[in-house]
Amino acid sequence: MKRMVSGIKPTGELTLGNYIGAIKNFIEFQNEYEMFIFIADLHALTKPQDRLKLRKRIKDITALYIACGLDPDKVTIFIQSEIPAHSQLAYLLECHSYIGELGRMTQYKDQISKQAGESITASLFTYPVLMAADIILYDADFVPVGDDQKQHIELTRNIAQRFNSRHGDFFKVPEPVIPKQGARIMDLQDPLNKMSKSDDSDKGYILLLDDLNRIKNKIKGAVTDSFSDVRFDLEKKPGISNLMTIYSTLTKKSIKEIEDKYRGKGYGEFKSDLADIVVATIKPIQEKYNNIIKSTKIDEILDVGRDKISKIAYKKIMKANNKLGLGRKR
Ligand code: AMP
Ligand code: TRP
């Protein structure tokens, strides 16, 4: 069975973008692949975090993974920081990465321009190397992610290939799996930017744990153009096209079918239907979440995940050390 590895960082609450771009695909793949899905808590530390909030978000993401439909009997779920080999391998990979290539990462460049004038942590710069370690530590075949992570996976491939060419075949070179549709859900208020949990305006994103009425209002208040035809055109009509993408991914109706259904009808009816569709998706997730978060199940799942993954990770990191001549011959 081919192996898939992916994670989400607990820097904020999960959005509809995370669901459509990542989690929904984890669920679709869980019967076909061996899946390791983690909470990338180390990745959250590139910026200062409140420790109690971070703890809560780690638990929340675990509960939401399950509430969204990840089956812990099929998928191994674990917390990144509970497996020390991630940081250990990240260091070894830093010794095989170049400042130049890290400086070219768009996400890094965007972040530093947002933080202009502030101090930038060294870990923000080395972040993609830790991500590479997360993946190749497990010899992943595939990495299901949204569009914004494509460049990081490309870098992961380069680092793995470089390591292999210096030391002999050792890491599997992974492939990204990016959904054809919904790989970049845009901000509802600013459809030229990605929907993100760290945005300033909370009207621009939908959280999986948002109040259901607020969700409806956010969709009805989403920015659209001044024409009123429900037609997909990313350049001229980015707002309505984004809403159509959300509609299509949640209902499995094609864009063409949606255009046909709303021909001659205005944005009002379309948005109102979409609001119902999003609520119908999120409501059962919230109900399951509310049950799981109160139970002891989360800790049990994370314990099982940690114990299983620890063994695999330890073996690989010891082999990597050995390969590089570290320590004593084993
Ligand atoms: P993050 O929240 O940055 O850790 O992202 C976790 C996963 O969700 C990654 O695979 C991202 O590519 C994906 N993701 C985040 N935001 C979006 C979005 N607006 N649209 C689609 N996928 C997203
Ligand atoms: N960097 C990813 C993001 O911001 C999260 C992540 C960390 C990840 N490690 C990973 C995703 C390994 C896939 C595989 O979205």
PDB file of C-alpha atoms in Angstrom, residues 16 184-193 195 203-204 206 218-248 255 258 267 270-271 274:
ATOM      1  CA  LEU A  16     -13.384  25.912   5.220  1.00  0.00           C
ATOM      2  CA  ARG A 184      -7.017  27.481  -3.128  1.00  0.00           C
ATOM      3  CA  ILE A 185     -10.209  28.729  -1.538  1.00  0.00           C
ATOM      4  CA  MET A 186     -10.140  32.501  -1.519  1.00  0.00           C
ATOM      5  CA  ASP A 187     -11.027  35.071   1.128  1.00  0.00           C
ATOM      6  CA  LEU A 188     -14.727  35.977   1.008  1.00  0.00           C
ATOM      7  CA  GLN A 189     -13.978  39.685   1.362  1.00  0.00           C
ATOM      8  CA  ASP A 190     -10.873  39.749  -0.805  1.00  0.00           C
ATOM      9  CA  PRO A 191     -11.161  37.019  -3.443  1.00  0.00           C
ATOM     10  CA  LEU A 192      -7.670  37.686  -4.790  1.00  0.00           C
ATOM     11  CA  ASN A 193      -6.187  36.394  -1.535  1.00  0.00           C
ATOM     12  CA  MET A 195      -8.751  32.276   2.815  1.00  0.00           C
ATOM     13  CA  LYS A 203     -15.747  38.098   7.586  1.00  0.00           C
ATOM     14  CA  GLY A 204     -13.289  36.773   5.024  1.00  0.00           C
ATOM     15  CA  ILE A 206     -15.385  30.541   7.557  1.00  0.00           C
ATOM     16  CA  LYS A 218     -20.580  35.545   5.876  1.00  0.00           C
ATOM     17  CA  ILE A 219     -21.594  33.814   2.656  1.00  0.00           C
ATOM     18  CA  LYS A 220     -24.435  36.189   1.953  1.00  0.00           C
ATOM     19  CA  GLY A 221     -22.055  39.097   2.597  1.00  0.00           C
ATOM     20  CA  ALA A 222     -19.255  37.706   0.405  1.00  0.00           C
ATOM     21  CA  VAL A 223     -17.847  40.231  -2.059  1.00  0.00           C
ATOM     22  CA  THR A 224     -19.059  39.690  -5.633  1.00  0.00           C
ATOM     23  CA  ASP A 225     -18.974  41.855  -8.758  1.00  0.00           C
ATOM     24  CA  SER A 226     -21.685  44.282  -9.810  1.00  0.00           C
ATOM     25  CA  PHE A 227     -23.064  42.043 -12.551  1.00  0.00           C
ATOM     26  CA  SER A 228     -25.388  39.345 -11.423  1.00  0.00           C
ATOM     27  CA  ASP A 229     -24.841  36.345 -13.666  1.00  0.00           C
ATOM     28  CA  VAL A 230     -23.652  33.199 -11.939  1.00  0.00           C
ATOM     29  CA  ARG A 231     -20.813  32.489 -14.338  1.00  0.00           C
ATOM     30  CA  PHE A 232     -17.315  31.132 -13.683  1.00  0.00           C
ATOM     31  CA  ASP A 233     -14.590  33.558 -14.695  1.00  0.00           C
ATOM     32  CA  LEU A 234     -11.585  33.680 -12.396  1.00  0.00           C
ATOM     33  CA  GLU A 235     -10.182  36.846 -13.883  1.00  0.00           C
ATOM     34  CA  LYS A 236     -13.249  39.001 -14.267  1.00  0.00           C
ATOM     35  CA  LYS A 237     -15.418  37.488 -11.533  1.00  0.00           C
ATOM     36  CA  PRO A 238     -13.099  36.108  -8.835  1.00  0.00           C
ATOM     37  CA  GLY A 239     -15.644  36.474  -6.005  1.00  0.00           C
ATOM     38  CA  ILE A 240     -18.490  34.523  -7.578  1.00  0.00           C
ATOM     39  CA  SER A 241     -16.033  32.006  -9.075  1.00  0.00           C
ATOM     40  CA  ASN A 242     -14.686  31.277  -5.608  1.00  0.00           C
ATOM     41  CA  LEU A 243     -18.207  30.725  -4.280  1.00  0.00           C
ATOM     42  CA  MET A 244     -18.954  28.455  -7.241  1.00  0.00           C
ATOM     43  CA  THR A 245     -15.840  26.436  -6.461  1.00  0.00           C
ATOM     44  CA  ILE A 246     -17.008  25.987  -2.868  1.00  0.00           C
ATOM     45  CA  TYR A 247     -20.470  24.978  -4.132  1.00  0.00           C
ATOM     46  CA  SER A 248     -19.001  22.519  -6.601  1.00  0.00           C
ATOM     47  CA  ILE A 255     -19.337  24.230 -12.613  1.00  0.00           C
ATOM     48  CA  ILE A 258     -24.177  25.151 -11.433  1.00  0.00           C
ATOM     49  CA  TYR A 267     -26.623  36.171  -6.862  1.00  0.00           C
ATOM     50  CA  PHE A 270     -27.288  31.361  -5.411  1.00  0.00           C
ATOM     51  CA  LYS A 271     -25.728  32.687  -2.211  1.00  0.00           C
ATOM     52  CA  LEU A 274     -24.727  27.998  -0.972  1.00  0.00           C
TER      53      LEU A 274
END
